[in-house]
JSON list of C-alpha atoms in Angstrom, two decimals:
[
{"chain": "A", "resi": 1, "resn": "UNK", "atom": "CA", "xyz": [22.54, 26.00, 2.74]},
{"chain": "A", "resi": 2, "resn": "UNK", "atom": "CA", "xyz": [20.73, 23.30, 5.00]},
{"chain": "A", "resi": 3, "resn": "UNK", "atom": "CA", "xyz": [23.01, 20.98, 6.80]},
{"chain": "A", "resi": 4, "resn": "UNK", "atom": "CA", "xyz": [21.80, 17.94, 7.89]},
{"chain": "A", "resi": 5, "resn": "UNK", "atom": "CA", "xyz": [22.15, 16.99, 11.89]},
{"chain": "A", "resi": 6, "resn": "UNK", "atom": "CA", "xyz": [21.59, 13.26, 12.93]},
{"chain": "A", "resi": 7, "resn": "UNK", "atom": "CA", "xyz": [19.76, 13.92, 15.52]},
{"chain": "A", "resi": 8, "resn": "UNK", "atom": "CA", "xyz": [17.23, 11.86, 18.37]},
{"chain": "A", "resi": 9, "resn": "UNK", "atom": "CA", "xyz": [15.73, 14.63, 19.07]},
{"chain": "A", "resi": 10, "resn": "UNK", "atom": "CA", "xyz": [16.73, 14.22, 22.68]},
{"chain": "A", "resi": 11, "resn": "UNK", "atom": "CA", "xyz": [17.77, 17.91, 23.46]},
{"chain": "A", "resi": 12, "resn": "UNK", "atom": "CA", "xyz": [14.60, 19.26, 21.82]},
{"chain": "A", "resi": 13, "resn": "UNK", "atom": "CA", "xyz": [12.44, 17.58, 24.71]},
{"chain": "A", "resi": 14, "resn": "UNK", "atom": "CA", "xyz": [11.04, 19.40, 27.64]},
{"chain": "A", "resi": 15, "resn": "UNK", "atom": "CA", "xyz": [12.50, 18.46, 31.07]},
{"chain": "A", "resi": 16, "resn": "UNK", "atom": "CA", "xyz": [9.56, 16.47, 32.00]},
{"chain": "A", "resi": 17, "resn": "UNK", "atom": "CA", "xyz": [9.28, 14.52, 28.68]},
{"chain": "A", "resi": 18, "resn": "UNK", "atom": "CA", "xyz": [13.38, 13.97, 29.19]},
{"chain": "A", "resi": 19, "resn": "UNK", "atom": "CA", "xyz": [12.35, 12.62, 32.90]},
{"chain": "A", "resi": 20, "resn": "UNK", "atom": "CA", "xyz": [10.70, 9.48, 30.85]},
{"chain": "A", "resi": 21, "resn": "UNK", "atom": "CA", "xyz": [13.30, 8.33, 29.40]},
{"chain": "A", "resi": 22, "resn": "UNK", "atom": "CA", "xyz": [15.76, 5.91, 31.19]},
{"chain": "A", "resi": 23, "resn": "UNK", "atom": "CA", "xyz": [18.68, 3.72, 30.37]},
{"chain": "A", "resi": 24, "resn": "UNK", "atom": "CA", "xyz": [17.28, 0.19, 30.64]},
{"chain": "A", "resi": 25, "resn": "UNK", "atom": "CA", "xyz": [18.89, -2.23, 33.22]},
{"chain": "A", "resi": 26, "resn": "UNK", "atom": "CA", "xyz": [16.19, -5.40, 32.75]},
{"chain": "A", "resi": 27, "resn": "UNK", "atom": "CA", "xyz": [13.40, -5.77, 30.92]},
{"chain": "A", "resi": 28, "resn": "UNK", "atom": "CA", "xyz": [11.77, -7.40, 33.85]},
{"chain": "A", "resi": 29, "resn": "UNK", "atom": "CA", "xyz": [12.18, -3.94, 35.88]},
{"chain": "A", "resi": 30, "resn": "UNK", "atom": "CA", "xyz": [10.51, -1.66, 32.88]},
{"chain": "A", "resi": 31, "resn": "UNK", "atom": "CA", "xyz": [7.20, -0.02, 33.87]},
{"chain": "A", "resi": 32, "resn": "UNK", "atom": "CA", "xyz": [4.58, 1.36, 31.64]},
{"chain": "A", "resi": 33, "resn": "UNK", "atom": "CA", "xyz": [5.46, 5.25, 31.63]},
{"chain": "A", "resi": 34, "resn": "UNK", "atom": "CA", "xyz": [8.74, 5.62, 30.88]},
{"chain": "A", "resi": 35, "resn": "UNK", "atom": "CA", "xyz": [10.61, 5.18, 27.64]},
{"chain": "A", "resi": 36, "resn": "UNK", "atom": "CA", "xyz": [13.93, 2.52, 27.98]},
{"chain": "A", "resi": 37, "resn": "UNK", "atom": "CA", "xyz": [16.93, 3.57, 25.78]},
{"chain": "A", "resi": 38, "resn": "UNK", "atom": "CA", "xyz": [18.05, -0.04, 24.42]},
{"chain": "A", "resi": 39, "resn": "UNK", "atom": "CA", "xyz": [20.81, -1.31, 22.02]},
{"chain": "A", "resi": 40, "resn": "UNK", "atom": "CA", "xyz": [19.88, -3.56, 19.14]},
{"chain": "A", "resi": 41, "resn": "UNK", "atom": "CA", "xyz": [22.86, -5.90, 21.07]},
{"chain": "A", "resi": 42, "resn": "UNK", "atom": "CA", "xyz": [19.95, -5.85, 24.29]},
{"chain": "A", "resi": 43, "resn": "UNK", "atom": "CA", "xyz": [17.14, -6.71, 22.16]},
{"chain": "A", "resi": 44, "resn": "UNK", "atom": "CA", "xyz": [18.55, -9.65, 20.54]},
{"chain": "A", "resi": 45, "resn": "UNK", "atom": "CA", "xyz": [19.81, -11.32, 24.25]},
{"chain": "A", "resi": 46, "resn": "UNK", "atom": "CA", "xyz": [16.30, -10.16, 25.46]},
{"chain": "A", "resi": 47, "resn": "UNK", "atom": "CA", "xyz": [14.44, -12.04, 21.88]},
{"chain": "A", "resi": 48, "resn": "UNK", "atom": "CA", "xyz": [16.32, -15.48, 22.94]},
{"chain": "A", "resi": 49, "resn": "UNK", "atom": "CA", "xyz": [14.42, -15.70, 25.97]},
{"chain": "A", "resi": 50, "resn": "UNK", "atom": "CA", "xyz": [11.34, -15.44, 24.07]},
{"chain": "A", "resi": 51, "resn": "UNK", "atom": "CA", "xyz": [9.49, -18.02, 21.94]},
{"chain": "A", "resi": 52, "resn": "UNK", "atom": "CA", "xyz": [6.90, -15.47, 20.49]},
{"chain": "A", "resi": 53, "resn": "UNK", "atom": "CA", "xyz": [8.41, -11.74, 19.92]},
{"chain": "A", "resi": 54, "resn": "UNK", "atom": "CA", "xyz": [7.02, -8.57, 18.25]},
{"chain": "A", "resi": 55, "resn": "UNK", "atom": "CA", "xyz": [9.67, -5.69, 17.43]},
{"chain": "A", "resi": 56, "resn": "UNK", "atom": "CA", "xyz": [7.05, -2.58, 15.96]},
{"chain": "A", "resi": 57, "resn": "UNK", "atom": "CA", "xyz": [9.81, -0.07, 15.60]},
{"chain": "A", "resi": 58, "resn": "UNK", "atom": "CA", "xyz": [7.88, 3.44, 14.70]},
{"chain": "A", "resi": 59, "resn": "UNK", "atom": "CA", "xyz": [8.12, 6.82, 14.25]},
{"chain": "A", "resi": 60, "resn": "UNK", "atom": "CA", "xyz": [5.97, 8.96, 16.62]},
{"chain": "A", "resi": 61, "resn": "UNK", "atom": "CA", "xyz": [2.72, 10.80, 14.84]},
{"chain": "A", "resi": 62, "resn": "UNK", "atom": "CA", "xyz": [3.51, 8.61, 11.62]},
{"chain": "A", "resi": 63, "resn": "UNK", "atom": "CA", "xyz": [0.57, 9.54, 9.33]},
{"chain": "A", "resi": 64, "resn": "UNK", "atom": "CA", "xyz": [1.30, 7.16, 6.78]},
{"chain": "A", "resi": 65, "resn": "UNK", "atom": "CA", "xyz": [-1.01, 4.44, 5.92]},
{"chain": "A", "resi": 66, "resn": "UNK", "atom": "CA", "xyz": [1.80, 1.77, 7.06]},
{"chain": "A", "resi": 67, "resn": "UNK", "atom": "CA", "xyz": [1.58, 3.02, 10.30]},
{"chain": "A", "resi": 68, "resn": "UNK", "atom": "CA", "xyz": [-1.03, 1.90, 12.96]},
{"chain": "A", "resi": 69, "resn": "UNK", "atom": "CA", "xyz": [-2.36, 3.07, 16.28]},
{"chain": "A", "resi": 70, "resn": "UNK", "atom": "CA", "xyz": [0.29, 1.52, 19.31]},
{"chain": "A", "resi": 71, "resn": "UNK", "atom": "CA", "xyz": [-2.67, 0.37, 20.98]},
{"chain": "A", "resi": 72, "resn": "UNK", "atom": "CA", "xyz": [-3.72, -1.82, 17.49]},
{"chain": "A", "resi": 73, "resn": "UNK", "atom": "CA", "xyz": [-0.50, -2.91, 18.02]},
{"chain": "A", "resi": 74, "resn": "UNK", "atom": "CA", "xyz": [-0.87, -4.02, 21.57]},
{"chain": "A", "resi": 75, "resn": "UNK", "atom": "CA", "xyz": [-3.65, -5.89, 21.08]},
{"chain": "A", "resi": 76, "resn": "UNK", "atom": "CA", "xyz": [-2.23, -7.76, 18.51]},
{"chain": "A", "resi": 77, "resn": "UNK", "atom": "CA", "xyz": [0.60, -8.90, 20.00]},
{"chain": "A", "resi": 78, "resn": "UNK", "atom": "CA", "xyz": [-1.68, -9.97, 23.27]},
{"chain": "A", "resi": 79, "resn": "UNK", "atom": "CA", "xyz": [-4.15, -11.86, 21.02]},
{"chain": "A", "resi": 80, "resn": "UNK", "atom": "CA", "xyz": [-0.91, -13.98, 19.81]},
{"chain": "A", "resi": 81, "resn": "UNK", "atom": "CA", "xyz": [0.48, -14.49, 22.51]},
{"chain": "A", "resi": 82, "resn": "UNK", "atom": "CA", "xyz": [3.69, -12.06, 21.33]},
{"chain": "A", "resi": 83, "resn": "UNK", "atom": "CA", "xyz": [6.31, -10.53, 23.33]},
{"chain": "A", "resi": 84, "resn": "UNK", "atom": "CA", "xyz": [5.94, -6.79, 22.91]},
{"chain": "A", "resi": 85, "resn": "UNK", "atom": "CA", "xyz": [8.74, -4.19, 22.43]},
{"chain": "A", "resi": 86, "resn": "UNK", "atom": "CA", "xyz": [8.14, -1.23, 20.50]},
{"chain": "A", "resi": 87, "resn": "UNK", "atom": "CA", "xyz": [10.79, 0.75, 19.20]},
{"chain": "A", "resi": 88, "resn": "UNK", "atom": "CA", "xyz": [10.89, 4.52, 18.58]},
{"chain": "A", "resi": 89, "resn": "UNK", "atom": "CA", "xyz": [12.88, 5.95, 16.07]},
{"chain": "A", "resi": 90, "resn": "UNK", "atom": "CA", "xyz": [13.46, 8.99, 17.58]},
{"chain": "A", "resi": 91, "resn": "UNK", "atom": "CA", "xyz": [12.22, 11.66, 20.45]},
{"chain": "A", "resi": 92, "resn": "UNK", "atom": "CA", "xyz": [10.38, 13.54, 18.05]},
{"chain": "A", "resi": 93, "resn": "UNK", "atom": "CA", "xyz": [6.54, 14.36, 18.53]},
{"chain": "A", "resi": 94, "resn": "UNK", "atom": "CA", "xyz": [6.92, 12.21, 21.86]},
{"chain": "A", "resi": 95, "resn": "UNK", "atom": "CA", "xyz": [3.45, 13.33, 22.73]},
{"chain": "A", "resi": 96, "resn": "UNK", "atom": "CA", "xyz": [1.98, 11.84, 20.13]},
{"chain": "A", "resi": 97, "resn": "UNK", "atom": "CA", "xyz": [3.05, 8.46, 21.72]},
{"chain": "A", "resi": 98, "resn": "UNK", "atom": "CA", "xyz": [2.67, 9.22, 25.31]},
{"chain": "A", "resi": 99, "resn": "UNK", "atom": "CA", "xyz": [-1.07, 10.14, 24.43]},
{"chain": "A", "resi": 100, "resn": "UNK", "atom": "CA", "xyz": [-1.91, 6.82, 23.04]},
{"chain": "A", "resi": 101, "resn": "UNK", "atom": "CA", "xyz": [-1.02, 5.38, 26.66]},
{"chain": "A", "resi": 102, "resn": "UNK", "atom": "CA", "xyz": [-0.75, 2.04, 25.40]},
{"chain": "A", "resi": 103, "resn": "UNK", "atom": "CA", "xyz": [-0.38, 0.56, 29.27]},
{"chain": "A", "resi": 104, "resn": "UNK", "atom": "CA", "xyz": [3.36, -0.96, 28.39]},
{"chain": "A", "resi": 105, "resn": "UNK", "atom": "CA", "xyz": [6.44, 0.50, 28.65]},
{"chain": "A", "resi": 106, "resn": "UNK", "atom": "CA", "xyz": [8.42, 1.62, 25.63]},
{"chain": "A", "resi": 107, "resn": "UNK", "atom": "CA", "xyz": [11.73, 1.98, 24.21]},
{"chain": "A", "resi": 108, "resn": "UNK", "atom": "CA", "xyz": [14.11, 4.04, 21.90]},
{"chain": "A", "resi": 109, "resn": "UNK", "atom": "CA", "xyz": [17.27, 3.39, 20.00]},
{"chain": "A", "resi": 110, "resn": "UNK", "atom": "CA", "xyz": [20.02, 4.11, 22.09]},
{"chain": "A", "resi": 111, "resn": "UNK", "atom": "CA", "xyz": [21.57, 7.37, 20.37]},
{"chain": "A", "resi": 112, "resn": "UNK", "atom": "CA", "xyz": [25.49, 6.71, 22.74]},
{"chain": "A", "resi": 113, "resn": "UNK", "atom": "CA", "xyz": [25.71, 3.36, 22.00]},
{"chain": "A", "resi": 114, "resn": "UNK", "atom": "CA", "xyz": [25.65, 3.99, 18.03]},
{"chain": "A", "resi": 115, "resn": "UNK", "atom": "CA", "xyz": [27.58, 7.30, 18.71]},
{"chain": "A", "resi": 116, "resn": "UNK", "atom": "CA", "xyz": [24.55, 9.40, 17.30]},
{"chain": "A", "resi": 117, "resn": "UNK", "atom": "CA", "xyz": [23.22, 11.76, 19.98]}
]
């Protein structure tokens, strides 16, 4: 029998890939790099200061045909004028993100604050 876990993939992650990923204090302080762990409550207050936002949440090494390069993305939301934030779903295949090095920072769902870690 398979039993499912709900899991972020967190404790699958190397130590240096887990050295990435930080609990966000300010959006202003974020630098491209590192991966901020964010609460859908943190988006929202961060979205109001906005006019123009983009949300892309994604799955890393999506190979569907719904899914587009981050840096397509990017340069997307610069030719608009947009407010970037892209989401990850999870930890898994991290690398496949990290390798695009888009130049902005990312973020995650916050596993604790929805009690799934």
């Amino acid at each position: 029998m398979i039993e499912f876990v709900n899991d972020n993939y967190y404790t699958h992650l190397s130590p240096k890939q887990q050295s990435k990923i930080k609990k966000l204090d300010d959006f202003n302080s974020a630098k491209t790099g590192n991966i901020y762990e964010i609460s859908g409550k943190q988006l929202l207050k961060e979205l109001e200061k906005n006019e123009k936002s983009l949300v892309y949440v994604f799955k890393n090494g999506c190979k569907s045909d719904a899914c587009y390069p981050l840096s397509q993305i990017r340069d997307y939301a610069n030719e608009n004028d947009l407010n970037l934030y892209m989401v990850m779903t999870s930890y898994h295949s991290l690398n496949n993100s990290l390798d695009q090095k888009v130049g902005i920072p990312l973020y995650s769902i916050n596993a604790d604050a929805y009690g799934e870690t």
